[in-house]
């Protein structure tokens, strides 16, 4: 599976989880709001019934209830239809609002009973309450008739429960036709007393007194109301799915867009790396990729560029090496060919001096080929080493012995300074080869009367070997190229006096294989010093 598909799959999974969580939270909140709405609806129903009860209690009739119904409908947002139990319509909020009344809801009507709850029956001992019942009946009958008269006359009134729980009606303007009764109706009062007294012989006195109260006040009590709320086929409050779906879709879309942007940001440099790697494989070693930023992709680009630069540098070194080898072998081979053709044609006499010169030239070419082979094996890690504990002083003495004749012929003093034994783990022959290359170069660079010294010292756990000459020295701009193949500080020096040009490269590789380092310091007109640093063999090691 491609990286893009994996990223898209991962982000889609995250988006789906986020969407599901968002939907769940939204539904939970919406359900809570629905429950709150239901609770609020119940509170509205309670408010409507309470106010209608208060109206009937205070006014003693349902006359003039329409304005109250209209106000309650506006404040609660409910459609309200008020009728008596005999289905006599008293008020309809649709009609009051000036529109065609809609079919009422199929829900059962809510009953509103305007009768008061007698307080004389609350918390009384058994047998107590007959007299209070008679008084309550008279008070309620008188108050209800008085309030109904005030209502018919259009007077403003207020009512509050008195000590018996009956309405105590008050008004600022009392019409003459609505005077309060001055005394009781004797016959009616006797009937009331007789009915209440009869309850004393009943087992449930309170229930009997309550029934007597309601029966004796039935003639003045407003009829019970049937209050219907809502409209038929009206949809109940439900969760609107569109906003939830829109939110979920928005979250999913944002996640997908984020995935596309992320995959584009990641895959663009990867595509560039893929194209560059393909060009690199086809030989375009100069191809590079942009590597801006600090993330892993940018670091991969920088590593790729370093790799490409290394391959390009290696290719350039290989081309230079091929050119150098061709240059180094072309001239001497051309000379050999020319002399051999001249000898074959009889143009030149085969004198011993000529034959010796041709033999020396062939030996020089053989030495160049051997040096190239040694260098190639060393750089490939295939050069054979025979490791042993080697005394460096003996290596220096062997090098002085090998170059003594050449130094004497050049008039150069060759010295060895080794004050104490120093042992390293090395291949003695390869180490002599490396030091010998340094000594040979030093002798060629030192004029007659000069000195070449081989000094040995110890610095901590390191053996330090210095080859110092008093020759003409090397300029600072030539020092960085000193260990390059076929490089010579003096371009005019020939192979007869300048060597193969591979000695220092071979010496550096041999020292590196011995886990050591080689450095050079030189001052023009003073001399040159090569320093080899090797790890010593610990004391007591065989």
Coordinates of C-alpha atoms in Angstrom, one line a residue:
X1 CA 0.0 0.0 0.0
X2 CA 1.3 3.4 -0.9
X3 CA 2.3 6.0 1.7
X4 CA -0.5 8.3 0.5
X5 CA -3.2 5.6 1.0
X6 CA -1.8 4.7 4.5
X7 CA -1.9 8.4 5.5
X8 CA -5.4 8.8 4.0
X9 CA -6.5 5.7 5.8
X10 CA -5.1 6.8 9.1
X11 CA -6.6 10.3 8.9
X12 CA -9.9 8.9 7.7
X13 CA -9.9 6.6 10.8
X14 CA -9.2 9.6 13.0
X15 CA -11.9 11.6 11.1
X16 CA -14.5 8.9 11.6
X17 CA -13.6 8.6 15.3
X18 CA -13.8 12.4 15.7
X19 CA -17.1 12.5 13.7
X20 CA -18.6 9.7 15.8
X21 CA -17.5 11.5 19.0
X22 CA -18.9 14.8 17.8
X23 CA -22.2 13.2 16.7
X24 CA -22.5 11.4 20.1
X25 CA -21.8 14.6 22.0
X26 CA -24.3 16.5 19.8
X27 CA -27.0 13.9 20.2
X28 CA -26.4 13.8 23.9
X29 CA -26.7 17.5 24.2
X30 CA -29.7 17.6 21.9
X31 CA -31.5 14.9 23.9
X32 CA -30.8 16.8 27.0
X33 CA -32.3 19.9 25.4
X34 CA -35.3 17.8 24.3
X35 CA -35.8 16.6 27.9
X36 CA -35.4 20.2 29.1
X37 CA -38.0 21.2 26.5
X38 CA -40.4 18.5 27.8
X39 CA -39.8 19.7 31.3
X40 CA -40.4 23.2 30.2
X41 CA -43.6 22.1 28.5
X42 CA -44.9 20.5 31.7
X43 CA -44.1 23.7 33.5
X44 CA -46.1 25.6 30.9
X45 CA -49.1 23.3 31.4
X46 CA -48.8 23.7 35.1
X47 CA -48.7 27.5 34.7
X48 CA -51.8 27.5 32.4
X49 CA -53.8 25.4 34.7
X50 CA -52.7 27.3 37.8
X51 CA -53.7 30.6 36.3
X52 CA -57.0 29.4 35.0
X53 CA -57.8 27.9 38.5
X54 CA -56.8 31.2 40.0
X55 CA -59.2 33.0 37.6
X56 CA -62.1 30.8 38.4
X57 CA -61.4 31.0 42.2
X58 CA -61.2 34.8 42.1
X59 CA -64.1 35.6 39.7
X60 CA -66.6 33.0 40.6
X61 CA -67.3 32.4 36.9
X62 CA -65.5 31.9 33.6
X63 CA -66.9 35.1 32.1
X64 CA -64.1 37.2 30.7
X65 CA -61.5 34.4 30.7
X66 CA -60.7 34.9 27.0
X67 CA -58.1 37.6 27.6
X68 CA -56.3 35.4 30.1
X69 CA -56.3 32.5 27.6
X70 CA -54.9 34.8 24.9
X71 CA -52.1 36.1 27.1
X72 CA -51.1 32.6 28.2
X73 CA -51.0 31.4 24.6
X74 CA -48.7 34.3 23.6
X75 CA -46.4 33.8 26.6
X76 CA -46.1 30.0 26.4
X77 CA -46.4 29.5 22.6
X78 CA -49.1 26.9 23.2
X79 CA -52.4 26.6 21.3
X80 CA -55.1 26.7 24.1
X81 CA -58.7 25.6 23.8
X82 CA -60.9 26.1 26.9
X83 CA -64.3 24.5 27.2
X84 CA -66.6 23.3 30.0
X85 CA -67.2 19.6 30.7
X86 CA -70.3 19.9 28.7
X87 CA -68.1 21.0 25.8
X88 CA -69.3 24.6 25.9
X89 CA -66.4 26.6 24.3
X90 CA -65.2 29.4 26.4
X91 CA -62.0 30.5 24.6
X92 CA -59.8 29.4 21.7
X93 CA -56.3 31.0 21.3
X94 CA -56.5 30.5 17.5
X95 CA -59.7 32.5 17.3
X96 CA -58.4 35.1 19.7
X97 CA -55.3 35.4 17.4
X98 CA -57.6 36.1 14.4
X99 CA -57.0 32.8 12.5
X100 CA -59.0 29.7 11.7
X101 CA -59.1 27.4 14.7
X102 CA -57.0 24.3 14.0
X103 CA -58.0 20.8 15.0
X104 CA -57.2 20.2 18.6
X105 CA -54.6 17.7 19.7
X106 CA -55.6 14.1 20.4
X107 CA -54.1 14.3 23.8
X108 CA -56.5 13.9 26.8
X109 CA -57.7 17.3 28.1
X110 CA -56.4 18.8 31.3
X111 CA -59.2 19.4 33.9
X112 CA -59.2 22.6 35.8
X113 CA -61.4 22.6 39.0
X114 CA -62.0 26.2 40.3
X115 CA -63.3 25.0 43.7
X116 CA -61.3 25.9 46.7
X117 CA -59.6 23.4 49.0
X118 CA -61.2 23.9 52.4
X119 CA -58.6 24.6 55.0
X120 CA -60.9 23.6 57.9
X121 CA -60.3 19.9 57.1
X122 CA -56.5 20.1 57.2
X123 CA -54.9 18.8 60.4
X124 CA -58.1 18.8 62.4
X125 CA -58.8 16.2 65.1
X126 CA -61.7 13.7 64.3
X127 CA -65.1 15.2 65.0
X128 CA -64.0 18.7 64.6
X129 CA -65.0 20.8 61.5
X130 CA -68.8 20.7 61.3
X131 CA -69.2 24.3 62.3
X132 CA -66.2 25.4 60.1
X133 CA -67.8 23.6 57.2
X134 CA -71.1 25.5 57.6
X135 CA -69.1 28.8 57.8
X136 CA -67.0 27.9 54.8
X137 CA -70.1 27.1 52.7
X138 CA -71.7 30.4 53.5
X139 CA -68.4 32.3 52.9
X140 CA -67.7 30.6 49.6
X141 CA -71.3 31.0 48.3
X142 CA -71.4 34.7 49.2
X143 CA -67.9 35.4 47.8
X144 CA -68.5 33.6 44.6
X145 CA -71.8 35.4 43.9
X146 CA -70.2 38.7 44.7
X147 CA -67.2 38.1 42.5
X148 CA -69.4 36.9 39.6
X149 CA -71.5 40.1 39.9
X150 CA -68.3 42.2 39.9
X151 CA -67.0 40.3 36.8
X152 CA -70.3 40.8 34.9
X153 CA -70.2 44.5 35.8
X154 CA -66.6 44.8 34.5
X155 CA -65.1 45.8 37.8
X156 CA -61.5 45.0 38.6
X157 CA -61.1 42.7 41.5
X158 CA -58.6 40.7 43.4
X159 CA -59.1 37.6 45.6
X160 CA -57.0 35.8 48.1
X161 CA -57.8 32.8 50.4
X162 CA -59.1 33.7 53.8
X163 CA -58.5 31.7 57.1
X164 CA -60.9 29.0 55.8
X165 CA -59.4 28.8 52.3
X166 CA -62.3 30.7 50.8
X167 CA -61.9 33.6 48.4
X168 CA -61.8 37.0 50.0
X169 CA -62.8 39.4 47.2
X170 CA -61.8 43.0 47.0
X171 CA -62.4 45.8 44.5
X172 CA -61.7 49.5 44.2
X173 CA -65.1 50.2 42.6
X174 CA -68.2 48.4 43.8
X175 CA -71.3 48.6 41.5
X176 CA -74.6 49.2 43.4
X177 CA -76.1 45.9 42.1
X178 CA -73.2 43.9 43.6
X179 CA -73.7 44.6 47.3
X180 CA -72.4 41.9 49.7
X181 CA -75.2 40.0 51.5
X182 CA -75.9 41.5 54.9
X183 CA -77.2 38.3 56.6
X184 CA -77.6 34.6 55.9
X185 CA -80.6 33.1 54.3
X186 CA -82.1 31.3 57.2
X187 CA -83.6 28.4 55.3
X188 CA -80.4 27.8 53.3
X189 CA -78.3 28.1 56.5
X190 CA -80.5 25.5 58.2
X191 CA -80.1 23.1 55.2
X192 CA -76.4 23.6 55.3
X193 CA -76.2 22.9 59.1
X194 CA -78.5 19.8 58.8
X195 CA -76.3 18.4 56.0
X196 CA -73.1 19.0 57.9
X197 CA -74.4 17.7 61.2
X198 CA -75.5 14.5 59.6
X199 CA -71.8 13.7 59.0
X200 CA -71.1 13.3 62.7
X201 CA -72.6 9.8 62.5
X202 CA -70.5 8.8 59.5
X203 CA -67.3 6.8 60.0
X204 CA -65.2 9.1 57.7
X205 CA -66.1 12.6 58.9
X206 CA -63.6 14.5 56.8
X207 CA -64.7 12.9 53.5
X208 CA -68.3 13.5 54.4
X209 CA -67.8 17.2 55.3
X210 CA -65.8 17.7 52.1
X211 CA -68.6 16.1 50.0
X212 CA -71.2 18.3 51.8
X213 CA -69.2 21.4 51.1
X214 CA -68.9 20.6 47.4
X215 CA -72.6 19.6 47.1
X216 CA -73.9 22.7 48.9
X217 CA -71.7 25.1 46.8
X218 CA -72.4 23.4 43.4
X219 CA -75.0 26.0 42.4
X220 CA -72.5 28.9 42.6
X221 CA -69.2 27.1 41.6
X222 CA -68.1 27.7 38.0
X223 CA -68.1 24.4 36.0
X224 CA -64.9 22.5 35.6
X225 CA -62.8 23.2 32.5
X226 CA -61.4 21.0 29.9
X227 CA -58.2 22.6 28.6
X228 CA -56.8 21.2 25.4
X229 CA -53.2 22.1 24.3
X230 CA -51.5 21.7 21.0
X231 CA -52.7 20.9 17.5
X232 CA -53.6 17.6 15.9
X233 CA -50.7 16.0 13.9
X234 CA -48.3 18.5 15.2
X235 CA -44.8 17.0 15.2
X236 CA -43.4 16.5 18.6
X237 CA -40.1 18.2 19.5
X238 CA -37.4 16.1 17.9
X239 CA -33.7 16.5 17.2
X240 CA -32.9 18.3 14.0
X241 CA -30.6 15.9 12.1
X242 CA -29.5 18.4 9.5
X243 CA -27.2 20.5 11.8
X244 CA -25.7 17.3 13.3
X245 CA -25.1 15.9 9.8
X246 CA -23.6 19.2 8.6
X247 CA -21.2 19.3 11.6
X248 CA -20.2 15.7 11.1
X249 CA -19.7 16.2 7.3
X250 CA -17.6 19.4 8.0
X251 CA -15.4 17.5 10.4
X252 CA -14.9 14.7 7.9
X253 CA -14.2 17.1 5.0
X254 CA -11.7 19.0 7.1
X255 CA -9.9 15.7 8.0
X256 CA -9.8 14.6 4.3
X257 CA -8.5 18.0 3.2
X258 CA -5.9 17.8 6.0
X259 CA -4.9 14.3 4.8
X260 CA -4.5 15.5 1.2
X261 CA -2.4 18.5 2.2
X262 CA -0.3 16.3 4.5
X263 CA 0.3 13.6 1.9
X264 CA 1.1 16.3 -0.7
X265 CA 3.6 18.0 1.6
X266 CA 5.2 14.6 2.4
X267 CA 5.1 13.0 -1.1
X268 CA 6.4 16.0 -3.1
X269 CA 9.9 15.7 -1.7
X270 CA 9.7 11.9 -1.9
X271 CA 8.8 12.2 -5.6
X272 CA 11.7 14.5 -6.1
X273 CA 14.0 12.1 -4.3
X274 CA 12.7 9.2 -6.4
X275 CA 13.3 11.1 -9.7
X276 CA 16.7 12.3 -8.5
X277 CA 17.7 8.7 -7.5
X278 CA 16.6 7.5 -10.9
X279 CA 18.7 10.1 -12.7
X280 CA 21.6 9.3 -10.4
X281 CA 21.3 5.6 -11.3
X282 CA 21.4 6.6 -15.0
X283 CA 24.7 8.5 -14.5
X284 CA 23.5 12.0 -13.8
X285 CA 25.8 12.5 -10.8
X286 CA 25.1 16.3 -10.7
X287 CA 21.5 15.9 -9.7
X288 CA 20.4 17.3 -6.4
X289 CA 17.1 17.8 -4.5
X290 CA 15.9 20.8 -2.5
X291 CA 16.4 20.2 1.2
X292 CA 14.8 23.0 3.2
X293 CA 13.5 22.5 6.7
X294 CA 14.3 20.6 9.8
X295 CA 12.1 17.5 9.5
X296 CA 13.0 13.9 8.6
X297 CA 12.2 14.5 4.9
X298 CA 14.5 17.5 4.7
X299 CA 17.3 15.5 6.5
X300 CA 16.8 12.7 4.0
X301 CA 17.2 15.2 1.2
X302 CA 20.5 16.5 2.7
X303 CA 21.8 12.9 3.1
X304 CA 20.9 12.2 -0.5
X305 CA 22.7 15.3 -1.7
X306 CA 25.8 14.3 0.4
X307 CA 25.7 10.9 -1.1
X308 CA 25.4 12.3 -4.7
X309 CA 28.2 14.7 -4.0
X310 CA 30.4 11.8 -2.7
X311 CA 29.6 9.7 -5.8
X312 CA 30.3 12.6 -8.1
X313 CA 33.6 13.3 -6.3
X314 CA 34.5 9.6 -6.6
X315 CA 33.7 9.6 -10.3
X316 CA 35.8 12.6 -10.8
X317 CA 38.7 11.0 -8.8
X318 CA 38.4 7.9 -11.0
X319 CA 38.5 10.0 -14.2
X320 CA 41.5 11.9 -12.9
X321 CA 43.2 8.6 -11.9
X322 CA 42.6 7.2 -15.4
X323 CA 44.0 10.3 -17.0
X324 CA 47.0 10.4 -14.6
X325 CA 47.8 6.8 -15.3
X326 CA 47.6 7.3 -19.1
X327 CA 49.7 10.5 -18.8
X328 CA 52.3 8.8 -16.6
X329 CA 52.7 5.7 -18.9
X330 CA 52.3 7.3 -22.3
X331 CA 55.6 9.2 -22.5
X332 CA 58.0 6.5 -21.2
X333 CA 56.2 3.8 -23.3
X334 CA 56.5 6.1 -26.3
X335 CA 60.2 6.4 -25.6
X336 CA 60.7 2.7 -25.2
X337 CA 58.8 2.1 -28.5
X338 CA 60.8 4.7 -30.3
X339 CA 64.1 3.3 -29.2
X340 CA 63.0 -0.3 -30.0
X341 CA 61.8 0.7 -33.4
X342 CA 65.1 2.5 -34.0
X343 CA 67.1 -0.6 -32.9
X344 CA 65.0 -2.8 -35.2
X345 CA 65.5 -0.5 -38.1
X346 CA 69.3 -0.2 -37.4
X347 CA 69.1 3.5 -36.9
X348 CA 70.6 3.3 -33.4
X349 CA 73.4 1.0 -32.3
X350 CA 72.5 -1.3 -29.4
X351 CA 75.2 0.0 -27.0
X352 CA 75.4 -1.2 -23.4
X353 CA 74.5 2.3 -22.2
X354 CA 71.4 2.4 -24.3
X355 CA 70.3 -1.0 -23.2
X356 CA 70.8 0.0 -19.5
X357 CA 68.8 3.1 -20.0
X358 CA 65.9 1.1 -21.6
X359 CA 66.1 -1.4 -18.7
X360 CA 65.9 1.4 -16.1
X361 CA 62.9 2.9 -17.9
X362 CA 61.1 -0.5 -17.9
X363 CA 61.9 -0.9 -14.1
X364 CA 60.3 2.5 -13.5
X365 CA 57.1 1.5 -15.3
X366 CA 57.1 -1.7 -13.3
X367 CA 57.4 0.3 -10.1
X368 CA 54.5 2.5 -11.1
X369 CA 52.3 -0.5 -11.8
X370 CA 53.3 -2.2 -8.5
X371 CA 52.6 1.0 -6.6
X372 CA 49.2 1.3 -8.3
X373 CA 48.4 -2.2 -7.4
X374 CA 49.4 -1.7 -3.7
X375 CA 47.4 1.5 -3.5
X376 CA 44.3 -0.2 -5.0
X377 CA 44.6 -3.1 -2.6
X378 CA 45.0 -0.8 0.4
X379 CA 42.0 1.4 -0.5
X380 CA 39.9 -1.7 -1.1
X381 CA 40.9 -3.1 2.3
X382 CA 42.5 -6.2 0.5
X383 CA 46.1 -5.4 1.3
X384 CA 47.6 -8.3 3.3
X385 CA 49.1 -7.4 6.7
X386 CA 51.0 -9.7 9.1
X387 CA 50.5 -8.2 12.5
X388 CA 53.1 -8.5 15.2
X389 CA 54.7 -6.5 18.0
X390 CA 57.2 -4.3 16.2
X391 CA 60.1 -2.2 17.6
X392 CA 59.9 1.2 15.9
X393 CA 63.6 1.9 16.5
X394 CA 64.5 -1.2 14.4
X395 CA 62.1 0.0 11.6
X396 CA 63.9 3.3 11.5
X397 CA 67.4 1.7 11.5
X398 CA 66.3 -0.6 8.6
X399 CA 65.1 2.4 6.7
X400 CA 68.4 4.2 7.3
X401 CA 70.4 1.2 6.1
X402 CA 68.3 0.9 3.0
X403 CA 68.8 4.6 2.1
X404 CA 72.3 5.1 3.3
X405 CA 74.0 4.7 -0.1
X406 CA 71.5 7.1 -1.7
X407 CA 72.0 9.6 1.0
X408 CA 75.8 9.4 0.8
X409 CA 75.6 9.8 -3.0
X410 CA 73.5 13.0 -2.5
X411 CA 75.7 14.4 0.2
X412 CA 72.9 14.3 2.7
X413 CA 73.3 13.2 6.4
X414 CA 70.7 10.6 7.4
X415 CA 70.2 10.4 11.2
X416 CA 68.1 8.2 13.6
X417 CA 67.1 9.5 17.0
X418 CA 65.4 6.7 19.1
X419 CA 66.2 7.3 22.8
X420 CA 64.0 4.4 24.1
X421 CA 62.4 1.3 22.9
X422 CA 58.9 1.9 21.5
X423 CA 56.7 -1.0 20.4
X424 CA 53.6 -1.0 18.2
X425 CA 51.3 -3.6 16.7
X426 CA 52.1 -3.4 13.0
X427 CA 53.3 -5.2 9.8
X428 CA 57.0 -4.4 9.9
X429 CA 57.4 -4.7 6.1
X430 CA 54.5 -2.4 5.3
X431 CA 55.5 0.1 8.0
X432 CA 59.1 0.2 6.5
X433 CA 57.5 0.7 3.1
X434 CA 55.6 3.8 4.3
X435 CA 58.5 5.3 6.2
X436 CA 60.8 4.5 3.3
X437 CA 58.6 6.4 0.9
X438 CA 58.8 9.5 3.3
X439 CA 62.6 9.1 3.5
X440 CA 63.0 8.8 -0.2
X441 CA 61.0 12.0 -0.8
X442 CA 63.0 13.8 1.9
X443 CA 66.3 12.8 0.3
X444 CA 65.1 14.0 -3.1
X445 CA 64.0 17.3 -1.7
X446 CA 67.2 18.0 0.3
X447 CA 70.3 19.5 -1.3
X448 CA 73.8 18.4 -0.7
X449 CA 75.0 19.3 2.9
X450 CA 71.5 19.0 4.3
X451 CA 70.1 16.6 6.9
X452 CA 67.3 14.1 7.0
X453 CA 66.4 12.9 10.5
X454 CA 64.2 10.1 11.8
X455 CA 63.1 10.8 15.3
X456 CA 61.0 8.7 17.7
X457 CA 59.1 10.0 20.8
X458 CA 56.4 8.9 23.2
X459 CA 53.4 11.1 24.0
X460 CA 51.1 9.3 26.5
X461 CA 50.1 6.0 25.0
X462 CA 51.0 7.1 21.5
X463 CA 54.2 6.6 19.5
X464 CA 55.2 9.6 17.5
X465 CA 57.6 9.2 14.5
X466 CA 58.8 12.2 12.7
X467 CA 60.7 12.4 9.3
X468 CA 62.3 15.8 9.1
X469 CA 64.4 17.3 6.3
X470 CA 66.2 20.6 5.7
X471 CA 65.1 20.8 2.1
X472 CA 63.5 23.6 0.1
X473 CA 60.0 23.0 1.7
X474 CA 56.5 23.0 0.3
X475 CA 54.3 26.1 -0.2
X476 CA 51.1 26.3 1.8
X477 CA 48.8 26.1 -1.2
X478 CA 50.4 22.8 -2.2
X479 CA 50.1 21.1 1.1
X480 CA 46.4 20.1 0.7
X481 CA 47.3 18.1 -2.5
X482 CA 50.4 16.4 -1.1
X483 CA 48.7 13.0 -0.6
X484 CA 46.9 13.0 -4.0
X485 CA 47.9 10.4 -6.6
X486 CA 50.5 11.5 -9.1
X487 CA 50.7 14.9 -7.6
X488 CA 54.1 16.7 -7.5
X489 CA 55.0 20.0 -6.0
X490 CA 57.6 20.5 -8.7
X491 CA 55.8 19.9 -12.0
X492 CA 59.1 20.1 -13.8
X493 CA 60.5 17.1 -11.9
X494 CA 60.6 13.9 -14.0
X495 CA 60.1 10.4 -13.0
X496 CA 63.8 9.8 -12.9
X497 CA 64.2 12.2 -10.0
X498 CA 60.6 12.6 -8.8
X499 CA 59.4 9.1 -8.1
X500 CA 56.0 7.6 -9.2
X501 CA 53.9 10.2 -7.4
X502 CA 52.1 7.4 -5.5
X503 CA 54.4 7.0 -2.5
X504 CA 52.6 9.5 -0.2
X505 CA 49.2 8.1 -1.0
X506 CA 50.4 4.6 -0.2
X507 CA 52.1 5.8 3.0
X508 CA 48.9 7.4 4.2
X509 CA 46.8 4.4 3.5
X510 CA 49.2 2.1 5.3
X511 CA 49.3 4.4 8.3
X512 CA 45.5 4.6 8.3
X513 CA 45.2 0.8 8.2
X514 CA 47.5 0.7 11.3
X515 CA 44.9 2.9 13.2
X516 CA 47.3 5.9 13.0
X517 CA 47.4 9.3 11.5
X518 CA 49.9 11.1 9.2
X519 CA 50.3 14.9 9.0
X520 CA 52.8 17.3 7.3
X521 CA 54.2 20.7 8.2
X522 CA 56.4 22.6 5.9
X523 CA 58.1 26.0 5.6
X524 CA 59.5 27.1 2.2
X525 CA 63.3 27.4 2.5
X526 CA 63.4 25.7 5.9
X527 CA 62.2 22.1 5.4
X528 CA 59.4 19.7 5.8
X529 CA 58.3 17.4 8.6
X530 CA 56.0 14.4 8.3
X531 CA 54.5 13.1 11.6
X532 CA 53.2 9.6 12.0
X533 CA 51.2 8.8 15.2
X534 CA 50.5 5.2 16.1
X535 CA 49.0 3.5 19.2
X536 CA 51.6 1.8 21.4
X537 CA 51.4 -1.8 22.6
X538 CA 50.6 -1.9 26.3
X539 CA 53.5 -2.8 28.6
X540 CA 53.7 -6.6 29.3
X541 CA 52.1 -7.6 26.0
X542 CA 54.1 -10.2 24.0

